[in-house]
Structure formats: structure tokens, C-alpha cells
């Protein structure tokens, strides 16, 4: 039970000879603050909490002065040894604390009670400061970076494209929120152990079974789920399976989005110092989406995706000071996308896109802690992969779609490509406790890739972090470093006619943050960041409609080739996450831009002002939460139309010219989401019933522009919107 409070953010340290394995919770504690609950469960065991340097230590209760026996040399030595063990445990805990300025932890219950679509553990990161997201996709931008600059790890293994409906906004992740212990998120400043990502990390560990057997069956608008977990002797297991229900609740004329995912872990305690686990994640999509149902304007895409990932994880404790973690992984991934549009007033098009990827990887991480003041870590990561691509597309444009400047009347693209090769990484870091108030860590990482066929393109990434405790309740953290990201083997931009890989991108980051915790457990945080991005990879965007199901064939598709980019801003946040009533609020002022042809252009997800806030209340039966997201409108581009002549039949000819890219703004975005749940006790287990509503105010947040020529030959602008009011209900039986 103590580990649950640790996972929830309560800094607790203890010696194993004080809190032994045979201790148990004698009686159900009364509801209250986390510290009060811990004190209650310690009382029967004559243990108490003592605070020192911001950490709560569990120590034996002192006997009353009148009852103290005269200490013998033997009892005095035993007490001294016990005290030494407590101090060493606390020091090791402190030297192991993460020094990152931009690290957040969300426990399992917080994720499940957050009013987000589908209880998605990846979506919940969109509530953090410095993130930019539309709400339609499960992916997010961290501090101005692209969505693909965020790495996702589960049980020590980097996940390969873990999303459903990937060809249309990656609406859901393939991770069951109920199957994980929690989420640890870096929005920047992460250590050198984690590389080949420039902007952020999402780290997860699977649920650790607390009972011999625990089962869950869930049914909601979004999915039907089954989970079973348990432990017996030296073994434990977890199995989770989910089936998407969207194909059962939406009108079939708009498509059939069918998908499911399965996750399993089986673990053995090989010895007191070694644990081996086998992990499997399988996701399968067979999705058809229809944007236009009229036969004369039909537009659809069908996507079949199979994503199989298997990995072994071996955690070893070689001595009291030396540990290692080894992961051997396999990936087999296939995606086929077939689409067509049949609108003689806009575009007639078809696409057939095939991608296959296979990978095998080995990752090993070592940690050596020779003393309570020093820790060294090092490791390697090797991945060999093969990828095959086959792309065929044709398009014919009419009226306004054919009037864009430099737009061809027809497009035909037929390309194939194959890649194979390896990526390598080595790193070392060294952490020192300089004093009772300061900890310093330096690190160096080397990466290289051979599948890119770029010759000498290895990357060297030095990083430095400092944590200084200004008082018992406040800390100053500073980090500076270089971060690289290579183009992944599966991300060849063949759909835009590109058949070669680009060099790795580079980001130099400087982050400074101050954190203060008040006496009543309110956490206050202010953080500033600056990110300078070089070797920016060219990308392709749609100026007006980012939701197109065949975006590469749309006439508003443009190539963005910055020479550099930068992001900077300041984040201010406050929260109280302990107790039955919690809340949080954050404000971010930021700017992110590309340097294109000597001029700065806002990135398409630039939001100058962003506010995140939420409240939650719970007791033994009820849970209620509400959250709001408000941010400045994202940049957009104007369009002008000029008559330039007549055709052979005397009909006017037009030329559509986009204005300066991203020089205008869409209206501000705002959404309020709520969730209410009630738990009912049953003869066997309990039943949880919930209702949640996304965008409860039904605000029409503009996402896209739809241009056309009216009957008078004038340019007509329409708008499309992000998610409308979206209600959902569900039940969960736990037994």
C-alpha cells in the first residue's frame, strides 16, 4: 500500500528492516489526506513518519522517556545500525531522484478519472503545460515540436507506432489505461539514457497485481474490454484485450472503424535478484471512413493495419550497488491504405499505399551506485530493421482545385522503395551529490544510423542538469543539452514523392524551473524553456484542411523546408493532487516558428496563450472531474482569387493564390469536459458506472477552411470544426 502513495507522488523512504515484508494493514483507515492515512496504517506497528529534506521517513516510534530502559552497548549498536540503514536508504532515494525540470507523473486512478475520450493514457498528456493538441488525435506537440518527436515506452521497450486509426489522426492509442501502473511524462530535459527524440517522452509500466487474481470486464461507447491479472508464488501475469465499439454506434454510411488490441505480460522471479518478463502487444485495425456519402461526391479511405510487438525484459541486481536491465524486442508491422474520391466538381483520385516494417532490437542499461553521493549509468541500444514501400496514386483536379498557382491538372505517382540497416546508440551519465542541497549530472550520448545511406551522420548529444534545494520545500532545477532525432526507417515520405532519408534533426535546449510546495501540499511551479532546432527535416502540410483522408493529393499540399526553427516560452502552474478534493491550473506563454527563406513563420500548431485547468472530487463511492482547455487559435493562411481569362467555351478561368503562410489566425479554441462515476458494491466485486461528456458546452472550434467559387465567381470560405459535444457512458465490473 505504501508503494501506491509513492506512485501518487508522496516522497516516502524507509529501511527494509523497519518496514518488513510481513507487515500488513491492520484495519481500513479513515478517509483523509494521504499523510494522515499513512500515519493511521503505521500506528498498529509502532511506526511513525519523520520529515527531513522534503522526504518522509518511516522510523520506529520512540518510547516515552520514563519507560526507556538503560541502553546497553548491544541495543545502542543495534539502534545505531538501524538509524544508519534509514539514512542510507533515504540518501539513495535522493540520489536516484530525477533531475529533469520538465517531468510529470500521473497515477492510474488519475488517468481513469480524467474526462478524456476513451480513458486513453496518451491523451491525458495533452493536459500538461507546454502541450498543443486538437483533441481529435491522441498525439500531441510538446513545446513546439512535431508530434513524432515524442517517444513512447512500455516496460522498458520503445513502442512502434502504438495508435489506432493511424491514417486518420491517430484517434486512439493501443494502450489500455487499466493495464498500466501510471504514466511518467517528460516535456523536455530528459537524461541521455533516452535518445533519438527531440521533444518528449511518455514512459509506462504495466500494472503490478496486488491480489492472487483480479478481473475486470468493461463496456462503453468506445470499447469493450477484458483484463485479468494475478500472482502466484514467483510468477505474475497480466492480460488485457479491447475491442473498439465505434463501428457499432456510428451510422454505417460513414464507415466501419473496426479495431482491437491485446497486451499481455508474464513474469518470473528467477531469483531474489533477477526478474524475467515476456511482453506482447498486438493491435489490429480494419478501418473504413467515409467523408462524402453522396455517390456523386463519394470520398472514402480503407486502412488495414497489423502491429505485432514482442519483447523480453530481464532486470538483474548483481550486487547492492550494480543493476542492469536488458530488453530484446521484435516488431512486425504492416499497413495498407486504399482510398478514392469521385467528385467531378473538385477531384477524382485514388491511392494505394503499402508499408511493411520488421525490426529486431537489443537494449541494455546499467546503473552503478557505489555510495549515497554518486551514481553512474551507461548503456547501449542496437536495432536492425527492414522496410518496404509501394505507393501508387492518381488525381485529376477541377474548378477551384485546378486553379491553385502552379497546380497541375493531373497527378500520377508510382514509387517503390526498400530500406534496411541498423541504428546504434551508446551513452554514459554520472551523477554527484555535491552537498546536502545540490546534485549535478552530466551525460553524453552517441547515435548513428546505417539505413539512411547518408555516410557520416553520427550524432553526439551532451547534457547537463543541476538540482539545488533552496529550502526544505523548494527546488531550483536547470538543464541544458543537445537532442537529436533521426528519421525513423518506417517514416519515408514516399507519399509526397520522397524516396531518400534526411539527416538527423538537432535541438539545443535550455530549461530552468523553480518548484515550491506549501505546507498544505499545494505545488507551485514556474519554468522557462528555449529550444533552438537545426537541420530541420522538410515536411509536407495542408494549408487549409488537415483532416483530409488523402492529404498528400489535396491541392493545398505544400512543402515546408525551414533552415532552422525555435521555440521558447514560460509555464506557470499550481496544483493540489492529494486528498479527496484536487485541482490543477497552468498557463503557458510561448512562441514557435520556422525560419523559411530568411523569414520567421509560425508553426501550424503555434499557440501564444494556453490555459489548462481542472478539478476533481472523490469519496468511497463517487468520482467527479471536470477539465478545460483554452488556447489561442492556430495559424492559418489566406487565399485570393483572380480571373485570368476564359477557356475555349467562354467560361472564366481563375487563379487561386495562397497568401503568406500562417500569417492569419483561426478563432480561439476552448473546450470543457466532465466525467461522473459511481461505484456499487456487489456480492462479487464491484460495479463502476460512468458518464462523460467531451466539449460539454458544444463549442464549435474551427479546425479547417473549405474554399469554393460561388455562382457569382467570388471566393467563398466555409469552415469545419473539431469535435462537437460527445457524450459517452460505460460500466466496469471488477471482481
XYZ file of C-alpha atoms in Angstrom:
735
model
C 0.000 0.000 0.000
C 2.928 2.322 0.709
C 4.040 1.930 -2.906
C 0.673 3.302 -4.057
C 1.324 6.500 -2.121
C 4.839 6.679 -3.595
C 3.396 6.292 -7.103
C 0.930 9.070 -6.301
C 3.820 11.457 -5.613
C 4.299 11.161 -1.828
C 8.029 11.094 -1.055
C 8.377 8.177 1.403
C 11.592 6.376 2.321
C 12.185 3.512 4.754
C 14.617 0.754 5.644
C 13.589 -2.808 4.801
C 14.466 -3.943 8.325
C 11.946 -1.407 9.659
C 9.115 -1.955 7.168
C 9.372 -5.704 6.713
C 7.506 -7.860 4.200
C 5.232 -9.391 6.865
C 3.606 -6.099 7.856
C 0.000 -5.647 6.772
C -2.769 -3.045 7.055
C -4.488 -3.934 10.301
C -7.743 -2.058 9.644
C -9.352 0.112 6.979
C -8.101 3.694 7.506
C -10.488 6.605 7.735
C -10.682 8.876 4.642
C -8.374 11.849 4.744
C -5.147 13.352 3.454
C -2.525 10.863 2.193
C -0.135 11.596 5.082
C -2.942 11.066 7.601
C -3.824 7.724 6.009
C -0.184 6.585 6.104
C 0.066 7.563 9.764
C -3.069 5.529 10.537
C -1.762 2.333 8.955
C 1.613 2.721 10.714
C 0.221 3.141 14.253
C -0.508 -0.584 14.917
C 3.095 -1.388 14.037
C 4.528 1.313 16.335
C 5.940 3.224 13.358
C 5.790 6.963 12.694
C 6.680 9.485 9.988
C 9.562 11.915 10.299
C 10.256 14.680 7.741
C 13.740 15.603 6.559
C 14.860 17.476 3.428
C 11.439 17.152 1.840
C 11.244 13.361 2.308
C 9.022 11.500 4.809
C 10.908 8.711 6.609
C 9.227 5.755 8.320
C 11.001 5.134 11.631
C 10.202 3.249 14.867
C 8.102 5.074 17.435
C 10.218 6.454 20.297
C 9.435 5.005 23.707
C 8.329 7.507 26.412
C 11.227 8.887 28.400
C 10.077 7.334 31.695
C 9.784 3.911 30.119
C 13.137 3.908 28.363
C 15.440 1.191 29.685
C 19.068 1.851 30.164
C 20.694 1.302 26.829
C 23.247 -1.427 26.690
C 26.112 -1.384 24.238
C 24.354 -4.063 22.240
C 20.984 -2.297 21.996
C 22.730 1.000 21.300
C 24.689 -0.550 18.449
C 21.526 -2.104 17.036
C 19.700 1.214 17.168
C 22.636 2.956 15.535
C 22.747 0.336 12.781
C 19.026 0.736 12.251
C 19.382 4.516 12.016
C 22.264 4.149 9.589
C 20.127 1.937 7.355
C 17.391 4.542 7.305
C 19.832 7.298 6.411
C 21.420 5.237 3.634
C 18.020 4.342 2.190
C 16.997 7.982 2.223
C 20.237 9.110 0.600
C 19.972 6.523 -2.125
C 16.413 7.607 -2.713
C 17.540 11.198 -3.071
C 20.435 10.469 -5.413
C 18.019 8.450 -7.572
C 15.532 11.284 -7.910
C 15.072 12.582 -11.418
C 16.783 15.909 -12.054
C 14.710 16.855 -15.083
C 12.979 20.203 -14.871
C 10.107 19.010 -17.059
C 8.934 15.704 -15.608
C 5.348 14.857 -14.616
C 3.811 11.730 -13.087
C 0.180 10.636 -13.396
C -1.070 7.599 -11.499
C -3.522 5.012 -12.784
C -6.537 6.423 -10.986
C -5.895 9.966 -12.215
C -5.795 8.695 -15.801
C -9.001 6.693 -15.413
C -10.954 9.557 -13.840
C -9.722 12.230 -16.238
C -12.524 13.339 -18.610
C -10.707 12.299 -21.785
C -12.064 10.324 -24.717
C -11.694 6.596 -24.185
C -9.657 6.692 -20.927
C -6.544 6.979 -23.088
C -3.215 7.180 -21.184
C -1.586 9.001 -24.120
C -4.392 11.561 -24.429
C -4.003 12.525 -20.782
C -0.620 14.100 -21.609
C -2.499 16.809 -23.505
C -3.492 18.287 -20.126
C 0.120 19.140 -19.280
C 1.736 22.574 -19.629
C 3.508 23.210 -22.919
C 1.470 20.753 -24.990
C -0.558 21.589 -28.099
C -3.307 19.265 -29.300
C -6.508 19.406 -31.301
C -8.483 16.919 -29.243
C -9.168 14.805 -32.332
C -5.838 12.973 -32.196
C -4.302 11.097 -29.272
C -0.932 12.591 -30.218
C 0.317 15.991 -29.081
C 3.043 18.534 -29.746
C 5.440 19.074 -26.824
C 6.894 22.582 -26.619
C 6.668 23.349 -30.303
C 7.962 20.043 -31.611
C 6.280 17.844 -34.184
C 4.017 15.034 -32.983
C 6.549 12.387 -33.995
C 9.143 13.905 -31.649
C 7.563 12.187 -28.623
C 8.769 8.672 -27.761
C 6.521 6.136 -26.002
C 7.950 3.350 -23.821
C 6.182 0.462 -22.065
C 8.003 -1.865 -19.671
C 11.392 -0.670 -20.866
C 10.661 -1.082 -24.586
C 10.178 1.639 -27.207
C 6.767 1.131 -28.780
C 6.386 1.176 -32.539
C 3.515 3.393 -33.751
C 1.073 2.366 -30.958
C -2.058 4.053 -32.361
C -5.400 3.080 -33.825
C -6.876 4.680 -36.962
C -3.366 5.868 -37.832
C -4.339 7.061 -41.329
C -6.896 9.448 -39.912
C -5.497 11.462 -36.990
C -4.378 8.534 -34.745
C -7.587 8.910 -32.747
C -6.780 6.358 -30.004
C -3.649 4.773 -28.621
C -3.278 0.991 -28.444
C -2.572 1.105 -24.683
C -5.266 0.148 -22.164
C -5.199 2.684 -19.318
C -6.316 -0.017 -16.885
C -3.338 -2.214 -17.748
C -0.679 0.261 -16.659
C 0.553 1.481 -13.285
C 0.748 5.110 -14.379
C 2.420 7.486 -16.790
C 5.665 9.411 -16.431
C 5.980 12.265 -18.921
C 8.939 14.400 -19.933
C 8.092 17.520 -21.911
C 11.824 18.268 -22.242
C 15.171 17.992 -20.477
C 15.277 14.183 -20.227
C 18.520 12.287 -19.448
C 20.866 10.717 -22.027
C 19.506 7.241 -21.394
C 16.626 8.313 -23.624
C 17.624 9.376 -27.096
C 16.593 9.770 -30.723
C 13.724 12.031 -29.616
C 13.853 15.827 -29.509
C 10.768 16.900 -27.612
C 9.374 14.463 -25.080
C 8.807 11.028 -23.618
C 5.850 9.037 -22.300
C 7.019 6.199 -20.036
C 4.709 3.482 -18.702
C 4.954 0.314 -16.643
C 2.296 -2.368 -16.592
C 0.044 -2.911 -13.605
C 1.563 -4.897 -10.753
C -1.026 -7.390 -9.448
C -1.787 -6.947 -5.747
C -4.068 -9.980 -5.393
C -3.874 -13.640 -6.324
C -6.362 -12.858 -9.064
C -8.112 -9.703 -10.263
C -10.542 -9.460 -13.183
C -12.268 -6.605 -14.993
C -14.935 -6.560 -17.695
C -15.845 -3.198 -19.200
C -18.355 -1.929 -21.725
C -18.556 1.642 -23.018
C -19.362 3.624 -26.129
C -15.701 3.442 -27.139
C -14.713 -0.152 -26.378
C -15.418 -3.500 -24.788
C -12.586 -4.641 -22.551
C -11.354 -7.593 -20.548
C -8.489 -7.593 -18.074
C -7.185 -10.300 -15.797
C -4.124 -10.146 -13.570
C -2.697 -12.047 -10.651
C 0.305 -13.585 -8.987
C 1.182 -16.946 -7.542
C 4.463 -17.699 -5.878
C 7.294 -16.413 -8.059
C 5.123 -15.728 -11.106
C 2.698 -12.970 -12.079
C 0.603 -12.256 -15.143
C -1.453 -9.596 -16.818
C -3.704 -9.907 -19.859
C -5.730 -7.091 -21.413
C -7.924 -7.177 -24.532
C -10.055 -4.392 -26.001
C -12.377 -4.140 -28.986
C -13.380 -0.758 -30.387
C -17.134 -0.118 -30.471
C -17.258 2.834 -32.863
C -18.412 0.597 -35.707
C -21.427 -0.346 -33.569
C -22.505 3.190 -32.666
C -21.950 5.263 -35.815
C -24.084 5.161 -38.940
C -22.595 2.571 -41.346
C -22.829 5.050 -44.219
C -19.960 6.986 -42.568
C -17.738 3.924 -42.459
C -16.789 0.938 -40.325
C -13.918 1.761 -37.929
C -13.178 -1.704 -36.521
C -10.094 -2.248 -34.352
C -8.812 -4.173 -31.342
C -5.660 -4.547 -29.251
C -4.210 -7.159 -26.902
C -1.489 -6.771 -24.286
C -0.007 -9.497 -22.130
C 2.832 -9.824 -19.657
C 4.065 -12.942 -17.890
C 6.847 -12.531 -15.326
C 9.028 -14.869 -13.303
C 11.118 -14.061 -10.250
C 14.085 -16.184 -11.268
C 15.826 -15.357 -8.007
C 15.696 -12.605 -5.384
C 17.982 -10.629 -7.716
C 16.560 -11.394 -11.179
C 13.162 -10.920 -12.835
C 12.289 -12.005 -16.384
C 9.131 -10.921 -18.191
C 7.645 -11.701 -21.604
C 5.555 -8.894 -23.117
C 3.271 -8.938 -26.152
C 1.376 -6.026 -27.695
C -0.788 -6.654 -30.736
C -3.017 -4.092 -32.437
C -5.203 -4.695 -35.472
C -7.214 -2.152 -37.473
C -9.635 -2.665 -40.320
C -10.997 0.830 -40.766
C -13.151 2.373 -43.450
C -14.001 6.068 -43.191
C -16.378 7.906 -45.498
C -16.297 11.706 -45.642
C -18.751 12.159 -48.501
C -21.672 9.719 -48.720
C -23.302 11.168 -51.845
C -22.459 8.763 -54.692
C -21.665 11.743 -56.931
C -19.112 13.060 -54.429
C -18.085 9.894 -52.585
C -14.785 10.091 -50.711
C -13.523 7.187 -48.615
C -10.390 5.501 -47.363
C -9.882 1.952 -46.119
C -6.917 1.132 -43.927
C -5.786 -2.291 -42.701
C -3.011 -2.282 -40.109
C -1.344 -5.098 -38.214
C 1.138 -4.210 -35.490
C 2.794 -7.032 -33.518
C 5.433 -6.328 -30.874
C 7.114 -8.882 -28.590
C 9.850 -8.229 -26.072
C 11.712 -9.898 -23.215
C 12.835 -7.833 -20.250
C 15.407 -9.063 -17.733
C 16.046 -6.959 -14.614
C 19.144 -8.057 -12.700
C 20.628 -6.956 -9.389
C 24.244 -8.066 -9.468
C 25.116 -6.573 -6.084
C 23.924 -3.898 -3.673
C 25.497 -1.305 -5.970
C 25.199 -2.706 -9.522
C 21.996 -3.362 -11.509
C 21.123 -3.889 -15.161
C 18.063 -4.041 -17.389
C 18.101 -5.889 -20.722
C 15.375 -5.790 -23.390
C 15.246 -7.931 -26.530
C 12.463 -6.856 -28.908
C 10.797 -7.842 -32.190
C 8.428 -5.800 -34.381
C 6.330 -6.933 -37.349
C 4.249 -4.128 -38.828
C 2.082 -3.881 -41.951
C -0.203 -1.116 -43.213
C -2.282 -0.959 -46.404
C -4.225 2.187 -47.259
C -6.660 2.330 -50.173
C -8.693 5.442 -50.889
C -10.752 7.095 -53.596
C -12.548 10.375 -54.273
C -15.101 10.801 -57.039
C -16.207 14.440 -57.235
C -16.238 15.900 -60.748
C -16.503 19.406 -59.290
C -13.353 19.060 -57.178
C -11.159 15.983 -57.538
C -11.192 12.441 -58.851
C -8.411 10.494 -57.158
C -7.268 7.101 -55.958
C -4.430 5.886 -53.762
C -2.880 2.525 -52.894
C -0.224 2.737 -50.178
C 1.598 -0.318 -48.787
C 4.156 -0.282 -45.945
C 5.868 -3.202 -44.187
C 8.455 -2.951 -41.425
C 10.345 -5.577 -39.430
C 12.746 -4.843 -36.593
C 14.815 -6.650 -34.001
C 16.400 -4.704 -31.150
C 18.607 -5.083 -28.097
C 18.782 -2.526 -25.312
C 20.836 -2.797 -22.142
C 21.074 -0.277 -19.314
C 23.449 -0.459 -16.322
C 23.458 1.515 -13.070
C 26.271 1.590 -10.519
C 25.709 3.338 -7.176
C 28.940 2.972 -5.179
C 27.801 5.408 -2.477
C 24.908 7.578 -1.422
C 26.571 10.526 -3.177
C 27.456 9.044 -6.549
C 25.669 7.161 -9.323
C 26.899 6.201 -12.794
C 24.752 4.847 -15.627
C 25.662 3.569 -19.065
C 24.111 1.505 -21.808
C 23.707 0.583 -25.450
C 20.835 0.237 -27.912
C 21.044 -1.618 -31.239
C 18.161 -2.041 -33.714
C 18.228 -3.713 -37.115
C 15.287 -3.080 -39.404
C 13.896 -3.634 -42.867
C 11.157 -1.575 -44.516
C 9.360 -1.911 -47.861
C 7.177 0.727 -49.516
C 4.921 0.637 -52.576
C 2.881 3.708 -53.462
C 0.532 4.372 -56.384
C -1.759 7.374 -56.733
C -3.549 9.356 -59.413
C -5.525 12.570 -59.174
C -7.398 14.853 -61.558
C -8.430 18.346 -60.416
C -11.364 20.552 -61.425
C -12.597 24.123 -60.929
C -11.043 25.738 -57.830
C -8.912 22.667 -57.097
C -7.267 23.090 -60.510
C -6.875 26.868 -60.111
C -4.134 26.939 -57.492
C -0.929 28.618 -58.629
C 1.446 26.076 -60.179
C -1.163 23.336 -59.727
C -1.150 20.616 -62.378
C -4.427 19.377 -63.820
C -3.390 15.787 -63.189
C -1.036 13.924 -60.873
C 0.337 10.412 -61.265
C 2.805 8.910 -58.797
C 4.082 5.334 -58.719
C 7.048 4.646 -56.442
C 8.644 1.741 -54.618
C 11.460 1.731 -52.077
C 13.204 -0.663 -49.718
C 15.479 0.126 -46.793
C 17.498 -1.978 -44.414
C 20.128 -1.242 -41.850
C 20.782 -0.569 -38.204
C 20.725 2.191 -35.651
C 23.219 2.275 -32.782
C 23.416 4.200 -29.534
C 25.844 4.386 -26.615
C 25.532 6.601 -23.548
C 27.103 7.321 -20.177
C 25.987 9.604 -17.363
C 27.453 10.492 -13.994
C 25.545 11.969 -11.062
C 27.090 13.509 -7.962
C 25.548 14.809 -4.775
C 27.725 17.892 -4.358
C 26.276 18.843 -0.988
C 23.156 18.447 1.111
C 21.447 20.876 -1.258
C 22.889 20.272 -4.724
C 23.004 17.354 -7.177
C 24.763 17.568 -10.556
C 24.535 15.171 -13.501
C 26.365 15.193 -16.800
C 25.774 12.812 -19.694
C 26.962 12.073 -23.208
C 25.161 10.100 -25.923
C 26.269 8.878 -29.349
C 23.838 7.748 -32.088
C 24.302 6.556 -35.651
C 22.117 5.026 -38.389
C 23.131 2.967 -41.413
C 19.751 2.518 -43.162
C 19.700 6.193 -44.168
C 22.673 5.666 -46.514
C 23.912 9.161 -45.614
C 27.519 8.316 -44.885
C 28.826 10.233 -41.902
C 25.752 11.352 -39.959
C 26.509 10.212 -36.409
C 25.169 12.394 -33.611
C 26.783 13.416 -30.318
C 24.490 14.715 -27.566
C 25.993 16.220 -24.380
C 23.628 17.126 -21.496
C 23.953 18.716 -18.069
C 21.440 19.002 -15.207
C 21.576 20.656 -11.790
C 19.137 20.482 -8.891
C 19.603 22.898 -5.989
C 17.364 22.802 -2.928
C 16.843 26.412 -1.904
C 14.839 25.375 1.169
C 13.169 22.308 2.615
C 10.138 22.868 0.364
C 11.636 24.444 -2.764
C 13.986 23.445 -5.556
C 15.701 25.134 -8.478
C 16.415 22.930 -11.494
C 18.413 23.797 -14.596
C 19.167 21.619 -17.603
C 20.996 22.260 -20.855
C 21.699 19.839 -23.631
C 21.614 18.731 -27.219
C 18.972 16.344 -28.528
C 18.926 14.591 -31.901
C 16.243 12.722 -33.807
C 16.879 10.622 -36.873
C 14.244 9.865 -39.461
C 12.744 6.501 -38.468
C 13.076 3.710 -41.004
C 9.282 3.422 -41.374
C 8.717 7.159 -41.941
C 9.987 7.554 -45.506
C 7.837 10.301 -47.085
C 7.116 8.289 -50.202
C 3.529 9.579 -50.389
C 4.960 13.013 -51.238
C 7.403 11.658 -53.799
C 10.421 11.431 -51.456
C 12.494 8.234 -51.639
C 15.574 9.265 -49.615
C 16.095 9.782 -45.896
C 17.110 13.116 -44.406
C 19.883 13.725 -41.858
C 19.028 13.678 -38.168
C 17.499 16.844 -36.757
C 19.089 18.655 -33.820
C 17.636 20.639 -30.918
C 19.651 22.597 -28.338
C 17.557 23.134 -25.211
C 17.938 25.298 -22.133
C 15.383 24.878 -19.336
C 15.173 26.490 -15.902
C 12.463 25.801 -13.357
C 11.558 26.622 -9.766
C 9.283 24.356 -7.730
C 7.780 25.161 -4.324
C 5.472 23.044 -2.171
C 3.437 24.773 0.513
C 2.643 23.396 3.941
C -0.846 22.339 2.801
C 0.502 20.310 -0.168
C -0.063 22.903 -2.886
C 2.622 22.641 -5.545
C 3.701 25.823 -7.345
C 5.916 25.685 -10.423
C 7.377 28.145 -12.895
C 9.543 27.056 -15.794
C 11.112 28.706 -18.800
C 12.401 26.916 -21.900
C 14.299 27.777 -25.046
C 14.729 25.346 -27.931
C 16.887 26.047 -30.985
C 16.284 23.499 -33.770
C 18.736 22.887 -36.598
C 18.939 20.551 -39.588
C 15.146 20.733 -39.761
C 13.717 17.999 -41.941
C 11.417 19.255 -44.739
C 7.809 18.333 -44.113
C 4.550 18.492 -46.042
C 1.410 20.190 -44.754
C -2.054 21.076 -45.972
C -2.725 24.796 -45.733
C -6.469 24.604 -45.143
C -7.684 21.093 -44.332
C -5.502 18.962 -42.009
C -8.266 16.336 -41.745
C -8.241 15.162 -45.360
C -8.158 11.366 -45.629
C -5.823 11.554 -48.646
C -3.909 14.672 -47.608
C -0.982 14.167 -49.995
C -3.304 14.506 -53.015
C -5.036 17.696 -51.890
C -4.136 20.806 -53.957
C -3.365 22.806 -50.780
C -0.432 20.480 -50.026
C 2.831 22.430 -49.627
C 6.436 21.594 -48.843
C 7.821 23.403 -45.800
C 11.644 23.456 -45.776
C 12.947 25.564 -42.869
C 16.619 26.279 -42.438
C 16.051 26.358 -38.663
C 13.294 26.648 -36.057
C 12.947 27.787 -32.476
C 10.537 27.520 -29.573
C 10.553 29.418 -26.318
C 8.125 30.159 -23.553
C 7.275 30.214 -19.883
C 4.948 27.907 -17.961
C 3.290 28.713 -14.645
C 1.299 26.054 -12.832
C -0.220 25.187 -9.482
C -1.909 22.035 -8.259
C -3.075 20.118 -5.250
C -3.160 16.419 -6.074
C -3.558 14.879 -2.617
C -6.755 14.284 -0.728
C -10.374 13.804 -1.836
C -10.557 17.247 -3.494
C -7.873 18.050 -6.029
C -7.316 20.723 -8.643
C -4.733 21.977 -11.099
C -4.207 25.002 -13.296
C -1.456 26.035 -15.711
C -0.781 28.880 -18.098
C 1.757 28.825 -20.921
C 3.021 31.784 -22.924
C 5.059 30.541 -25.861
C 6.088 31.051 -29.460
C 7.287 28.507 -32.002
C 8.364 29.371 -35.534
C 10.213 28.128 -38.610
C 12.857 30.124 -40.428
C 11.881 29.852 -44.108
C 13.581 31.844 -46.881
C 15.009 34.268 -44.333
C 11.662 34.965 -42.616
C 10.037 33.582 -39.479
C 6.763 31.730 -39.980
C 4.664 30.423 -37.063
C 4.436 26.670 -36.994
C 0.930 25.423 -37.690
C 0.464 24.393 -34.023
C 1.844 27.626 -32.529
C -0.378 28.840 -29.676
C 0.759 32.003 -27.890
C -1.528 31.573 -24.896
C -2.720 28.285 -23.423
C -4.671 27.578 -20.240
C -5.275 24.160 -18.692
C -7.350 23.710 -15.551
C -9.322 21.045 -13.774
C -10.977 19.949 -10.546
C -11.746 16.531 -9.124
C -13.622 15.218 -6.116
C -13.976 11.685 -4.868
C -15.098 9.595 -1.936
C -15.607 5.887 -1.454
C -18.473 5.760 -3.984
C -18.381 8.832 -6.237
C -15.824 10.364 -8.575
C -16.319 13.669 -10.364
C -13.860 15.542 -12.552
C -14.002 18.491 -14.917
C -11.261 19.917 -17.101
C -10.953 22.797 -19.522
C -8.512 23.618 -22.305
C -8.287 27.092 -23.807
C -5.668 28.300 -26.258
C -5.079 30.894 -28.949
C -6.240 29.986 -32.419
C -3.709 28.135 -34.537
C -2.187 29.884 -37.578
C -3.811 29.695 -40.992
C -3.296 31.072 -44.478
C -5.480 33.335 -46.599
C -6.480 32.663 -50.192
C -7.206 35.111 -53.007
C -8.893 34.534 -56.363
C -8.379 36.406 -59.635
C -9.994 35.958 -63.036
C -7.209 35.479 -65.598
C -9.142 34.807 -68.836
C -11.669 32.493 -70.437
C -11.473 28.962 -71.764
C -12.416 27.713 -75.241
C -16.078 27.632 -74.256
C -16.050 31.178 -72.927
C -16.114 30.129 -69.282
C -13.961 32.249 -66.944
C -10.568 30.963 -65.816
C -9.409 31.672 -62.274
C -6.134 31.618 -60.419
C -6.125 30.942 -56.641
C -3.103 32.299 -54.786
C -2.412 31.481 -51.126
C -1.314 34.418 -49.004
C 1.748 34.427 -46.721
C 1.845 31.056 -44.980
C 0.390 31.032 -41.441
C 0.089 34.820 -41.352
C -3.502 34.719 -40.043
C -5.181 33.063 -37.041
C -8.213 30.871 -36.518
C -10.558 31.751 -33.624
C -9.500 30.690 -30.130
C -10.073 27.094 -29.053
C -11.964 26.231 -25.849
C -13.428 23.020 -24.504
C -14.880 21.869 -21.174
C -15.041 18.142 -20.425
C -16.705 16.414 -17.456
C -16.922 12.894 -16.037
C -19.030 11.406 -13.229
C -18.777 7.852 -11.919
C -20.429 5.836 -9.145
C -19.223 2.572 -7.625
C -21.693 -0.077 -6.456
C -20.765 -2.976 -4.194
C -21.870 -6.374 -5.498
C -21.933 -9.823 -3.895
C -18.879 -10.478 -6.027
C -16.688 -7.462 -6.617
C -17.979 -4.035 -7.550
C -19.577 -2.260 -10.496
C -18.432 1.140 -11.706
C -20.852 3.143 -13.861
C -19.762 6.379 -15.511
C -20.902 9.094 -17.857
C -18.585 11.594 -19.506
C -19.153 14.438 -21.922
C -16.437 15.980 -24.072
C -16.947 19.599 -25.131
C -19.972 19.813 -22.840
C -20.713 23.386 -23.981
C -20.752 22.211 -27.610
C -18.388 24.994 -28.664
C -17.724 24.999 -32.401
C -13.950 25.150 -32.523
C -12.753 25.855 -36.060
C -10.223 23.377 -37.395
C -10.299 23.750 -41.165
C -11.134 26.078 -44.018
C -13.178 24.958 -47.017
C -12.842 27.207 -50.084
C -15.109 27.236 -53.139
C -16.232 29.505 -56.006
C -19.841 30.658 -55.764
C -22.254 31.290 -58.611
C -21.040 34.900 -58.952
C -17.417 33.858 -59.408
C -16.445 35.039 -55.945
C -14.342 33.125 -53.455
C -16.477 31.559 -50.736
C -14.963 30.471 -47.422
C -16.558 27.767 -45.271
C -15.319 26.305 -42.011
C -15.223 22.842 -40.462
C -14.900 22.123 -36.772
C -13.149 19.911 -34.262
C -15.088 17.529 -32.005
C -18.667 18.558 -31.140
C -20.382 17.689 -27.859
C -19.610 13.992 -27.442
C -21.353 12.030 -24.654
C -20.317 8.542 -23.566
C -21.451 6.052 -20.958
C -19.949 2.847 -19.673
C -19.765 0.255 -16.917
C -16.883 -1.707 -15.410
C -17.239 -4.863 -13.328
C -14.254 -5.634 -11.084
C -14.068 -8.951 -9.268
